[in-house]
Amino acid sequence: MSPAGATTVLVIAKEPLPGRVKTRLTPPFSPAEAARLAEAALADTLHTVLALPAARRVVVLAGAPGPWLPPGIEVVAQGTGGLDERLAAAFGSCTGPTLLIGMDTPQVTAAALAPAMGPGGWNGCDAWFGPAEDGGFWALGLAEPDPDLLRGVPMSVPETGAVQRRRLVDAGLTVRDLPPLRDVDTAADAAEVAALAPGGRFAAEWSRLARTAAR
């Protein structure tokens, strides 16, 4: 595990259960296969989080932890309500610089997060924003967590990222951007993301399922 730093890292996640995660992957995959891909994506994400110089490493979980959870990651329960409320509650439970990422970008690397996680990551910076290629966002960092910066932002729509970033700017925050990443939502997304990170657990699971489907 990397040494401790100043920033708390949160991963917002669902327990990877068939029928509850990655439903847009079915078809072509079965609910059980989609859940295995989700578990692999979460495991890769947490592996990256363990490599970061963080004050705390936390998975904000809807459901129960399983064998995919490595040592060194705290678990806290998600709040209730819509996704904006659950994200707001996650930030509201933290003090000091906090960076939240999702479980749908298993290609994320410590290098991609280095601008926010480095020693000077918060110098002259109030917020970090990681745009997703589908119009959402895969990362959000706040030097001073404020739940009201997330409440009311429409989630899972094409303008989610634009609205969230504008909320930060309108609050007078200095915002810096992380590189855009592609979320795994569809089978096409999964194929592209697996190719971007061929050495990960997600890519291995994708390859296994693709071979099975080709038989």
mmCIF file with all atom_site columns, C-alpha atoms in Angstrom:
data_model
loop_
_atom_site.group_PDB
_atom_site.id
_atom_site.type_symbol
_atom_site.label_atom_id
_atom_site.label_alt_id
_atom_site.label_comp_id
_atom_site.label_asym_id
_atom_site.label_entity_id
_atom_site.label_seq_id
_atom_site.pdbx_PDB_ins_code
_atom_site.Cartn_x
_atom_site.Cartn_y
_atom_site.Cartn_z
_atom_site.occupancy
_atom_site.B_iso_or_equiv
_atom_site.pdbx_formal_charge
_atom_site.auth_seq_id
_atom_site.auth_comp_id
_atom_site.auth_asym_id
_atom_site.auth_atom_id
_atom_site.pdbx_PDB_model_num
ATOM 1   C CA . MET A 1 1   ? 0.000   0.000   0.000   1.00 0.00 ? 1   MET A CA 1
ATOM 2   C CA . SER A 1 2   ? 1.212   3.509   -0.765  1.00 0.00 ? 2   SER A CA 1
ATOM 3   C CA . PRO A 1 3   ? 2.014   5.865   2.108   1.00 0.00 ? 3   PRO A CA 1
ATOM 4   C CA . ALA A 1 4   ? -0.686  8.043   3.572   1.00 0.00 ? 4   ALA A CA 1
ATOM 5   C CA . GLY A 1 5   ? -1.399  11.413  2.026   1.00 0.00 ? 5   GLY A CA 1
ATOM 6   C CA . ALA A 1 6   ? -3.758  14.297  2.660   1.00 0.00 ? 6   ALA A CA 1
ATOM 7   C CA . THR A 1 7   ? -6.704  13.150  0.559   1.00 0.00 ? 7   THR A CA 1
ATOM 8   C CA . THR A 1 8   ? -9.520  10.719  1.321   1.00 0.00 ? 8   THR A CA 1
ATOM 9   C CA . VAL A 1 9   ? -10.426 8.563   -1.674  1.00 0.00 ? 9   VAL A CA 1
ATOM 10  C CA . LEU A 1 10  ? -13.992 7.301   -1.984  1.00 0.00 ? 10  LEU A CA 1
ATOM 11  C CA . VAL A 1 11  ? -15.251 4.672   -4.422  1.00 0.00 ? 11  VAL A CA 1
ATOM 12  C CA . ILE A 1 12  ? -19.013 4.717   -4.903  1.00 0.00 ? 12  ILE A CA 1
ATOM 13  C CA . ALA A 1 13  ? -20.083 1.156   -5.650  1.00 0.00 ? 13  ALA A CA 1
ATOM 14  C CA . LYS A 1 14  ? -22.848 -1.439  -5.726  1.00 0.00 ? 14  LYS A CA 1
ATOM 15  C CA . GLU A 1 15  ? -22.413 -4.989  -4.549  1.00 0.00 ? 15  GLU A CA 1
ATOM 16  C CA . PRO A 1 16  ? -21.924 -6.922  -7.823  1.00 0.00 ? 16  PRO A CA 1
ATOM 17  C CA . LEU A 1 17  ? -25.059 -9.056  -7.740  1.00 0.00 ? 17  LEU A CA 1
ATOM 18  C CA . PRO A 1 18  ? -26.765 -10.483 -10.856 1.00 0.00 ? 18  PRO A CA 1
ATOM 19  C CA . GLY A 1 19  ? -29.636 -8.315  -11.963 1.00 0.00 ? 19  GLY A CA 1
ATOM 20  C CA . ARG A 1 20  ? -28.540 -5.323  -9.880  1.00 0.00 ? 20  ARG A CA 1
ATOM 21  C CA . VAL A 1 21  ? -25.413 -4.166  -11.712 1.00 0.00 ? 21  VAL A CA 1
ATOM 22  C CA . LYS A 1 22  ? -24.486 -3.516  -15.335 1.00 0.00 ? 22  LYS A CA 1
ATOM 23  C CA . THR A 1 23  ? -28.000 -4.268  -16.559 1.00 0.00 ? 23  THR A CA 1
ATOM 24  C CA . ARG A 1 24  ? -27.236 -2.574  -19.879 1.00 0.00 ? 24  ARG A CA 1
ATOM 25  C CA . LEU A 1 25  ? -24.822 -5.424  -20.610 1.00 0.00 ? 25  LEU A CA 1
ATOM 26  C CA . THR A 1 26  ? -27.771 -7.830  -20.784 1.00 0.00 ? 26  THR A CA 1
ATOM 27  C CA . PRO A 1 27  ? -27.971 -8.762  -23.557 1.00 0.00 ? 27  PRO A CA 1
ATOM 28  C CA . PRO A 1 28  ? -25.552 -9.910  -24.888 1.00 0.00 ? 28  PRO A CA 1
ATOM 29  C CA . PHE A 1 29  ? -24.449 -11.147 -21.459 1.00 0.00 ? 29  PHE A CA 1
ATOM 30  C CA . SER A 1 30  ? -26.501 -12.922 -18.837 1.00 0.00 ? 30  SER A CA 1
ATOM 31  C CA . PRO A 1 31  ? -27.110 -11.152 -15.508 1.00 0.00 ? 31  PRO A CA 1
ATOM 32  C CA . ALA A 1 32  ? -24.525 -13.436 -13.867 1.00 0.00 ? 32  ALA A CA 1
ATOM 33  C CA . GLU A 1 33  ? -21.931 -12.618 -16.534 1.00 0.00 ? 33  GLU A CA 1
ATOM 34  C CA . ALA A 1 34  ? -22.641 -8.906  -16.250 1.00 0.00 ? 34  ALA A CA 1
ATOM 35  C CA . ALA A 1 35  ? -22.170 -9.169  -12.481 1.00 0.00 ? 35  ALA A CA 1
ATOM 36  C CA . ARG A 1 36  ? -18.799 -10.865 -12.975 1.00 0.00 ? 36  ARG A CA 1
ATOM 37  C CA . LEU A 1 37  ? -17.702 -8.004  -15.220 1.00 0.00 ? 37  LEU A CA 1
ATOM 38  C CA . ALA A 1 38  ? -18.896 -5.513  -12.600 1.00 0.00 ? 38  ALA A CA 1
ATOM 39  C CA . GLU A 1 39  ? -16.985 -7.344  -9.876  1.00 0.00 ? 39  GLU A CA 1
ATOM 40  C CA . ALA A 1 40  ? -13.844 -7.337  -12.000 1.00 0.00 ? 40  ALA A CA 1
ATOM 41  C CA . ALA A 1 41  ? -14.223 -3.607  -12.697 1.00 0.00 ? 41  ALA A CA 1
ATOM 42  C CA . LEU A 1 42  ? -14.632 -2.902  -8.990  1.00 0.00 ? 42  LEU A CA 1
ATOM 43  C CA . ALA A 1 43  ? -11.645 -5.071  -8.073  1.00 0.00 ? 43  ALA A CA 1
ATOM 44  C CA . ASP A 1 44  ? -9.411  -3.265  -10.598 1.00 0.00 ? 44  ASP A CA 1
ATOM 45  C CA . THR A 1 45  ? -10.591 0.115   -9.325  1.00 0.00 ? 45  THR A CA 1
ATOM 46  C CA . LEU A 1 46  ? -9.846  -0.775  -5.711  1.00 0.00 ? 46  LEU A CA 1
ATOM 47  C CA . HIS A 1 47  ? -6.420  -2.131  -6.716  1.00 0.00 ? 47  HIS A CA 1
ATOM 48  C CA . THR A 1 48  ? -5.635  1.290   -8.172  1.00 0.00 ? 48  THR A CA 1
ATOM 49  C CA . VAL A 1 49  ? -6.937  3.041   -5.067  1.00 0.00 ? 49  VAL A CA 1
ATOM 50  C CA . LEU A 1 50  ? -4.566  0.990   -2.909  1.00 0.00 ? 50  LEU A CA 1
ATOM 51  C CA . ALA A 1 51  ? -1.665  2.391   -4.936  1.00 0.00 ? 51  ALA A CA 1
ATOM 52  C CA . LEU A 1 52  ? -2.622  5.999   -4.180  1.00 0.00 ? 52  LEU A CA 1
ATOM 53  C CA . PRO A 1 53  ? -1.060  8.095   -1.393  1.00 0.00 ? 53  PRO A CA 1
ATOM 54  C CA . ALA A 1 54  ? -4.328  8.593   0.463   1.00 0.00 ? 54  ALA A CA 1
ATOM 55  C CA . ALA A 1 55  ? -5.311  9.543   3.998   1.00 0.00 ? 55  ALA A CA 1
ATOM 56  C CA . ARG A 1 56  ? -8.181  7.024   3.826   1.00 0.00 ? 56  ARG A CA 1
ATOM 57  C CA . ARG A 1 57  ? -9.400  4.591   1.183   1.00 0.00 ? 57  ARG A CA 1
ATOM 58  C CA . VAL A 1 58  ? -13.126 3.935   1.413   1.00 0.00 ? 58  VAL A CA 1
ATOM 59  C CA . VAL A 1 59  ? -15.713 2.056   -0.642  1.00 0.00 ? 59  VAL A CA 1
ATOM 60  C CA . VAL A 1 60  ? -19.153 3.641   -0.220  1.00 0.00 ? 60  VAL A CA 1
ATOM 61  C CA . LEU A 1 61  ? -21.186 0.528   -0.767  1.00 0.00 ? 61  LEU A CA 1
ATOM 62  C CA . ALA A 1 62  ? -24.775 -0.355  -1.574  1.00 0.00 ? 62  ALA A CA 1
ATOM 63  C CA . GLY A 1 63  ? -24.919 -3.949  -0.388  1.00 0.00 ? 63  GLY A CA 1
ATOM 64  C CA . ALA A 1 64  ? -22.462 -6.180  1.418   1.00 0.00 ? 64  ALA A CA 1
ATOM 65  C CA . PRO A 1 65  ? -18.704 -6.606  0.907   1.00 0.00 ? 65  PRO A CA 1
ATOM 66  C CA . GLY A 1 66  ? -17.450 -9.809  -0.690  1.00 0.00 ? 66  GLY A CA 1
ATOM 67  C CA . PRO A 1 67  ? -14.197 -11.537 -1.643  1.00 0.00 ? 67  PRO A CA 1
ATOM 68  C CA . TRP A 1 68  ? -13.500 -8.748  -4.143  1.00 0.00 ? 68  TRP A CA 1
ATOM 69  C CA . LEU A 1 69  ? -12.717 -6.381  -1.240  1.00 0.00 ? 69  LEU A CA 1
ATOM 70  C CA . PRO A 1 70  ? -8.953  -6.221  -0.568  1.00 0.00 ? 70  PRO A CA 1
ATOM 71  C CA . PRO A 1 71  ? -7.404  -5.452  2.810   1.00 0.00 ? 71  PRO A CA 1
ATOM 72  C CA . GLY A 1 72  ? -6.805  -1.773  3.407   1.00 0.00 ? 72  GLY A CA 1
ATOM 73  C CA . ILE A 1 73  ? -10.161 -0.530  2.124   1.00 0.00 ? 73  ILE A CA 1
ATOM 74  C CA . GLU A 1 74  ? -12.758 0.733   4.599   1.00 0.00 ? 74  GLU A CA 1
ATOM 75  C CA . VAL A 1 75  ? -16.444 0.082   3.942   1.00 0.00 ? 75  VAL A CA 1
ATOM 76  C CA . VAL A 1 76  ? -19.248 2.524   4.685   1.00 0.00 ? 76  VAL A CA 1
ATOM 77  C CA . ALA A 1 77  ? -22.873 2.147   3.673   1.00 0.00 ? 77  ALA A CA 1
ATOM 78  C CA . GLN A 1 78  ? -24.382 4.345   1.004   1.00 0.00 ? 78  GLN A CA 1
ATOM 79  C CA . GLY A 1 79  ? -27.078 6.728   2.020   1.00 0.00 ? 79  GLY A CA 1
ATOM 80  C CA . THR A 1 80  ? -30.614 6.679   0.673   1.00 0.00 ? 80  THR A CA 1
ATOM 81  C CA . GLY A 1 81  ? -32.323 8.623   -2.085  1.00 0.00 ? 81  GLY A CA 1
ATOM 82  C CA . GLY A 1 82  ? -31.247 9.414   -5.614  1.00 0.00 ? 82  GLY A CA 1
ATOM 83  C CA . LEU A 1 83  ? -27.658 9.239   -6.752  1.00 0.00 ? 83  LEU A CA 1
ATOM 84  C CA . ASP A 1 84  ? -27.130 12.949  -6.142  1.00 0.00 ? 84  ASP A CA 1
ATOM 85  C CA . GLU A 1 85  ? -28.240 12.493  -2.524  1.00 0.00 ? 85  GLU A CA 1
ATOM 86  C CA . ARG A 1 86  ? -26.041 9.434   -2.067  1.00 0.00 ? 86  ARG A CA 1
ATOM 87  C CA . LEU A 1 87  ? -23.000 11.205  -3.476  1.00 0.00 ? 87  LEU A CA 1
ATOM 88  C CA . ALA A 1 88  ? -23.748 14.234  -1.323  1.00 0.00 ? 88  ALA A CA 1
ATOM 89  C CA . ALA A 1 89  ? -23.961 12.031  1.784   1.00 0.00 ? 89  ALA A CA 1
ATOM 90  C CA . ALA A 1 90  ? -20.638 10.393  0.921   1.00 0.00 ? 90  ALA A CA 1
ATOM 91  C CA . PHE A 1 91  ? -18.915 13.774  0.776   1.00 0.00 ? 91  PHE A CA 1
ATOM 92  C CA . GLY A 1 92  ? -20.783 14.945  3.855   1.00 0.00 ? 92  GLY A CA 1
ATOM 93  C CA . SER A 1 93  ? -19.204 12.156  5.891   1.00 0.00 ? 93  SER A CA 1
ATOM 94  C CA . CYS A 1 94  ? -15.684 13.418  5.129   1.00 0.00 ? 94  CYS A CA 1
ATOM 95  C CA . THR A 1 95  ? -13.495 16.264  6.248   1.00 0.00 ? 95  THR A CA 1
ATOM 96  C CA . GLY A 1 96  ? -10.559 17.670  4.327   1.00 0.00 ? 96  GLY A CA 1
ATOM 97  C CA . PRO A 1 97  ? -9.696  17.031  0.681   1.00 0.00 ? 97  PRO A CA 1
ATOM 98  C CA . THR A 1 98  ? -11.795 14.197  -0.733  1.00 0.00 ? 98  THR A CA 1
ATOM 99  C CA . LEU A 1 99  ? -11.766 12.562  -4.156  1.00 0.00 ? 99  LEU A CA 1
ATOM 100 C CA . LEU A 1 100 ? -14.651 10.335  -5.252  1.00 0.00 ? 100 LEU A CA 1
ATOM 101 C CA . ILE A 1 101 ? -14.484 7.950   -8.193  1.00 0.00 ? 101 ILE A CA 1
ATOM 102 C CA . GLY A 1 102 ? -16.886 5.369   -9.588  1.00 0.00 ? 102 GLY A CA 1
ATOM 103 C CA . MET A 1 103 ? -16.569 1.631   -10.218 1.00 0.00 ? 103 MET A CA 1
ATOM 104 C CA . ASP A 1 104 ? -17.258 1.841   -13.964 1.00 0.00 ? 104 ASP A CA 1
ATOM 105 C CA . THR A 1 105 ? -13.776 2.884   -15.121 1.00 0.00 ? 105 THR A CA 1
ATOM 106 C CA . PRO A 1 106 ? -11.488 -0.091  -14.391 1.00 0.00 ? 106 PRO A CA 1
ATOM 107 C CA . GLN A 1 107 ? -8.904  1.383   -16.770 1.00 0.00 ? 107 GLN A CA 1
ATOM 108 C CA . VAL A 1 108 ? -8.193  4.192   -14.302 1.00 0.00 ? 108 VAL A CA 1
ATOM 109 C CA . THR A 1 109 ? -4.565  4.339   -13.195 1.00 0.00 ? 109 THR A CA 1
ATOM 110 C CA . ALA A 1 110 ? -2.658  5.996   -10.398 1.00 0.00 ? 110 ALA A CA 1
ATOM 111 C CA . ALA A 1 111 ? -0.977  8.116   -13.076 1.00 0.00 ? 111 ALA A CA 1
ATOM 112 C CA . ALA A 1 112 ? -4.338  9.436   -14.263 1.00 0.00 ? 112 ALA A CA 1
ATOM 113 C CA . LEU A 1 113 ? -5.143  10.485  -10.690 1.00 0.00 ? 113 LEU A CA 1
ATOM 114 C CA . ALA A 1 114 ? -1.665  11.813  -9.911  1.00 0.00 ? 114 ALA A CA 1
ATOM 115 C CA . PRO A 1 115 ? -2.494  15.488  -10.610 1.00 0.00 ? 115 PRO A CA 1
ATOM 116 C CA . ALA A 1 116 ? -5.076  15.434  -7.815  1.00 0.00 ? 116 ALA A CA 1
ATOM 117 C CA . MET A 1 117 ? -3.215  13.072  -5.497  1.00 0.00 ? 117 MET A CA 1
ATOM 118 C CA . GLY A 1 118 ? 0.272   14.590  -5.713  1.00 0.00 ? 118 GLY A CA 1
ATOM 119 C CA . PRO A 1 119 ? 1.788   16.801  -3.002  1.00 0.00 ? 119 PRO A CA 1
ATOM 120 C CA . GLY A 1 120 ? 0.611   19.984  -4.721  1.00 0.00 ? 120 GLY A CA 1
ATOM 121 C CA . GLY A 1 121 ? -2.690  18.641  -5.930  1.00 0.00 ? 121 GLY A CA 1
ATOM 122 C CA . TRP A 1 122 ? -4.779  21.081  -3.940  1.00 0.00 ? 122 TRP A CA 1
ATOM 123 C CA . ASN A 1 123 ? -2.532  24.136  -4.197  1.00 0.00 ? 123 ASN A CA 1
ATOM 124 C CA . GLY A 1 124 ? -4.720  26.863  -5.639  1.00 0.00 ? 124 GLY A CA 1
ATOM 125 C CA . CYS A 1 125 ? -7.376  24.283  -6.456  1.00 0.00 ? 125 CYS A CA 1
ATOM 126 C CA . ASP A 1 126 ? -10.801 23.865  -4.870  1.00 0.00 ? 126 ASP A CA 1
ATOM 127 C CA . ALA A 1 127 ? -12.138 21.008  -7.006  1.00 0.00 ? 127 ALA A CA 1
ATOM 128 C CA . TRP A 1 128 ? -11.051 18.285  -9.412  1.00 0.00 ? 128 TRP A CA 1
ATOM 129 C CA . PHE A 1 129 ? -13.398 17.081  -12.135 1.00 0.00 ? 129 PHE A CA 1
ATOM 130 C CA . GLY A 1 130 ? -13.034 13.922  -14.229 1.00 0.00 ? 130 GLY A CA 1
ATOM 131 C CA . PRO A 1 131 ? -15.398 13.996  -17.227 1.00 0.00 ? 131 PRO A CA 1
ATOM 132 C CA . ALA A 1 132 ? -16.805 10.794  -18.661 1.00 0.00 ? 132 ALA A CA 1
ATOM 133 C CA . GLU A 1 133 ? -17.103 10.379  -22.402 1.00 0.00 ? 133 GLU A CA 1
ATOM 134 C CA . ASP A 1 134 ? -20.850 9.793   -22.153 1.00 0.00 ? 134 ASP A CA 1
ATOM 135 C CA . GLY A 1 135 ? -21.434 13.231  -20.646 1.00 0.00 ? 135 GLY A CA 1
ATOM 136 C CA . GLY A 1 136 ? -21.282 12.239  -16.992 1.00 0.00 ? 136 GLY A CA 1
ATOM 137 C CA . PHE A 1 137 ? -18.293 12.287  -14.680 1.00 0.00 ? 137 PHE A CA 1
ATOM 138 C CA . TRP A 1 138 ? -16.074 9.552   -13.297 1.00 0.00 ? 138 TRP A CA 1
ATOM 139 C CA . ALA A 1 139 ? -14.257 11.572  -10.637 1.00 0.00 ? 139 ALA A CA 1
ATOM 140 C CA . LEU A 1 140 ? -15.048 14.526  -8.402  1.00 0.00 ? 140 LEU A CA 1
ATOM 141 C CA . GLY A 1 141 ? -12.727 16.012  -5.828  1.00 0.00 ? 141 GLY A CA 1
ATOM 142 C CA . LEU A 1 142 ? -13.471 18.730  -3.288  1.00 0.00 ? 142 LEU A CA 1
ATOM 143 C CA . ALA A 1 143 ? -10.914 20.445  -1.086  1.00 0.00 ? 143 ALA A CA 1
ATOM 144 C CA . GLU A 1 144 ? -13.713 21.212  1.377   1.00 0.00 ? 144 GLU A CA 1
ATOM 145 C CA . PRO A 1 145 ? -16.543 18.678  0.991   1.00 0.00 ? 145 PRO A CA 1
ATOM 146 C CA . ASP A 1 146 ? -19.916 20.402  0.624   1.00 0.00 ? 146 ASP A CA 1
ATOM 147 C CA . PRO A 1 147 ? -22.922 18.135  0.015   1.00 0.00 ? 147 PRO A CA 1
ATOM 148 C CA . ASP A 1 148 ? -24.923 21.027  -1.437  1.00 0.00 ? 148 ASP A CA 1
ATOM 149 C CA . LEU A 1 149 ? -22.591 21.081  -4.433  1.00 0.00 ? 149 LEU A CA 1
ATOM 150 C CA . LEU A 1 150 ? -24.125 17.771  -5.547  1.00 0.00 ? 150 LEU A CA 1
ATOM 151 C CA . ARG A 1 151 ? -27.718 17.850  -4.364  1.00 0.00 ? 151 ARG A CA 1
ATOM 152 C CA . GLY A 1 152 ? -30.135 18.461  -7.203  1.00 0.00 ? 152 GLY A CA 1
ATOM 153 C CA . VAL A 1 153 ? -27.693 17.708  -10.016 1.00 0.00 ? 153 VAL A CA 1
ATOM 154 C CA . PRO A 1 154 ? -29.538 15.493  -12.537 1.00 0.00 ? 154 PRO A CA 1
ATOM 155 C CA . MET A 1 155 ? -27.773 12.148  -12.707 1.00 0.00 ? 155 MET A CA 1
ATOM 156 C CA . SER A 1 156 ? -27.449 9.583   -15.507 1.00 0.00 ? 156 SER A CA 1
ATOM 157 C CA . VAL A 1 157 ? -28.394 12.023  -18.259 1.00 0.00 ? 157 VAL A CA 1
ATOM 158 C CA . PRO A 1 158 ? -26.164 13.381  -21.064 1.00 0.00 ? 158 PRO A CA 1
ATOM 159 C CA . GLU A 1 159 ? -25.786 16.771  -19.367 1.00 0.00 ? 159 GLU A CA 1
ATOM 160 C CA . THR A 1 160 ? -24.864 15.449  -15.907 1.00 0.00 ? 160 THR A CA 1
ATOM 161 C CA . GLY A 1 161 ? -21.184 16.331  -16.186 1.00 0.00 ? 161 GLY A CA 1
ATOM 162 C CA . ALA A 1 162 ? -21.805 19.800  -17.604 1.00 0.00 ? 162 ALA A CA 1
ATOM 163 C CA . VAL A 1 163 ? -24.323 20.628  -14.885 1.00 0.00 ? 163 VAL A CA 1
ATOM 164 C CA . GLN A 1 164 ? -22.054 19.333  -12.112 1.00 0.00 ? 164 GLN A CA 1
ATOM 165 C CA . ARG A 1 165 ? -19.010 21.221  -13.356 1.00 0.00 ? 165 ARG A CA 1
ATOM 166 C CA . ARG A 1 166 ? -21.045 24.408  -13.778 1.00 0.00 ? 166 ARG A CA 1
ATOM 167 C CA . ARG A 1 167 ? -22.292 23.991  -10.200 1.00 0.00 ? 167 ARG A CA 1
ATOM 168 C CA . LEU A 1 168 ? -18.687 24.030  -9.006  1.00 0.00 ? 168 LEU A CA 1
ATOM 169 C CA . VAL A 1 169 ? -17.758 27.074  -11.081 1.00 0.00 ? 169 VAL A CA 1
ATOM 170 C CA . ASP A 1 170 ? -20.876 28.978  -10.072 1.00 0.00 ? 170 ASP A CA 1
ATOM 171 C CA . ALA A 1 171 ? -19.938 28.363  -6.429  1.00 0.00 ? 171 ALA A CA 1
ATOM 172 C CA . GLY A 1 172 ? -16.722 30.296  -7.079  1.00 0.00 ? 172 GLY A CA 1
ATOM 173 C CA . LEU A 1 173 ? -14.459 27.249  -6.949  1.00 0.00 ? 173 LEU A CA 1
ATOM 174 C CA . THR A 1 174 ? -11.240 26.925  -8.906  1.00 0.00 ? 174 THR A CA 1
ATOM 175 C CA . VAL A 1 175 ? -11.721 23.708  -10.887 1.00 0.00 ? 175 VAL A CA 1
ATOM 176 C CA . ARG A 1 176 ? -9.068  21.582  -12.528 1.00 0.00 ? 176 ARG A CA 1
ATOM 177 C CA . ASP A 1 177 ? -9.804  18.704  -14.882 1.00 0.00 ? 177 ASP A CA 1
ATOM 178 C CA . LEU A 1 178 ? -8.643  15.116  -14.938 1.00 0.00 ? 178 LEU A CA 1
ATOM 179 C CA . PRO A 1 179 ? -8.488  13.262  -18.275 1.00 0.00 ? 179 PRO A CA 1
ATOM 180 C CA . PRO A 1 180 ? -11.777 12.030  -19.757 1.00 0.00 ? 180 PRO A CA 1
ATOM 181 C CA . LEU A 1 181 ? -12.477 8.309   -19.374 1.00 0.00 ? 181 LEU A CA 1
ATOM 182 C CA . ARG A 1 182 ? -15.040 5.958   -20.863 1.00 0.00 ? 182 ARG A CA 1
ATOM 183 C CA . ASP A 1 183 ? -17.545 4.337   -18.516 1.00 0.00 ? 183 ASP A CA 1
ATOM 184 C CA . VAL A 1 184 ? -18.450 0.679   -18.965 1.00 0.00 ? 184 VAL A CA 1
ATOM 185 C CA . ASP A 1 185 ? -22.151 0.742   -19.728 1.00 0.00 ? 185 ASP A CA 1
ATOM 186 C CA . THR A 1 186 ? -22.578 -1.328  -22.903 1.00 0.00 ? 186 THR A CA 1
ATOM 187 C CA . ALA A 1 187 ? -20.793 -4.299  -24.449 1.00 0.00 ? 187 ALA A CA 1
ATOM 188 C CA . ALA A 1 188 ? -19.031 -1.920  -26.856 1.00 0.00 ? 188 ALA A CA 1
ATOM 189 C CA . ASP A 1 189 ? -17.772 0.101   -23.894 1.00 0.00 ? 189 ASP A CA 1
ATOM 190 C CA . ALA A 1 190 ? -16.547 -3.068  -22.200 1.00 0.00 ? 190 ALA A CA 1
ATOM 191 C CA . ALA A 1 191 ? -14.590 -4.158  -25.259 1.00 0.00 ? 191 ALA A CA 1
ATOM 192 C CA . GLU A 1 192 ? -12.872 -0.789  -25.592 1.00 0.00 ? 192 GLU A CA 1
ATOM 193 C CA . VAL A 1 193 ? -12.073 -0.471  -21.889 1.00 0.00 ? 193 VAL A CA 1
ATOM 194 C CA . ALA A 1 194 ? -10.683 -4.021  -21.758 1.00 0.00 ? 194 ALA A CA 1
ATOM 195 C CA . ALA A 1 195 ? -8.356  -3.119  -24.634 1.00 0.00 ? 195 ALA A CA 1
ATOM 196 C CA . LEU A 1 196 ? -7.166  -0.016  -22.773 1.00 0.00 ? 196 LEU A CA 1
ATOM 197 C CA . ALA A 1 197 ? -6.144  -2.022  -19.688 1.00 0.00 ? 197 ALA A CA 1
ATOM 198 C CA . PRO A 1 198 ? -5.264  -5.507  -20.984 1.00 0.00 ? 198 PRO A CA 1
ATOM 199 C CA . GLY A 1 199 ? -3.442  -6.552  -17.825 1.00 0.00 ? 199 GLY A CA 1
ATOM 200 C CA . GLY A 1 200 ? -6.347  -6.098  -15.441 1.00 0.00 ? 200 GLY A CA 1
ATOM 201 C CA . ARG A 1 201 ? -8.928  -8.423  -13.990 1.00 0.00 ? 201 ARG A CA 1
ATOM 202 C CA . PHE A 1 202 ? -11.651 -6.752  -16.054 1.00 0.00 ? 202 PHE A CA 1
ATOM 203 C CA . ALA A 1 203 ? -9.849  -7.473  -19.319 1.00 0.00 ? 203 ALA A CA 1
ATOM 204 C CA . ALA A 1 204 ? -9.276  -11.078 -18.267 1.00 0.00 ? 204 ALA A CA 1
ATOM 205 C CA . GLU A 1 205 ? -12.967 -11.565 -17.474 1.00 0.00 ? 205 GLU A CA 1
ATOM 206 C CA . TRP A 1 206 ? -13.989 -9.886  -20.717 1.00 0.00 ? 206 TRP A CA 1
ATOM 207 C CA . SER A 1 207 ? -11.674 -12.139 -22.708 1.00 0.00 ? 207 SER A CA 1
ATOM 208 C CA . ARG A 1 208 ? -13.013 -15.226 -20.974 1.00 0.00 ? 208 ARG A CA 1
ATOM 209 C CA . LEU A 1 209 ? -16.613 -14.289 -21.701 1.00 0.00 ? 209 LEU A CA 1
ATOM 210 C CA . ALA A 1 210 ? -15.815 -13.358 -25.298 1.00 0.00 ? 210 ALA A CA 1
ATOM 211 C CA . ARG A 1 211 ? -14.167 -16.734 -25.860 1.00 0.00 ? 211 ARG A CA 1
ATOM 212 C CA . THR A 1 212 ? -17.168 -18.506 -24.363 1.00 0.00 ? 212 THR A CA 1
ATOM 213 C CA . ALA A 1 213 ? -19.569 -16.564 -26.584 1.00 0.00 ? 213 ALA A CA 1
ATOM 214 C CA . ALA A 1 214 ? -17.535 -17.427 -29.687 1.00 0.00 ? 214 ALA A CA 1
ATOM 215 C CA . ARG A 1 215 ? -17.855 -21.184 -29.160 1.00 0.00 ? 215 ARG A CA 1
#
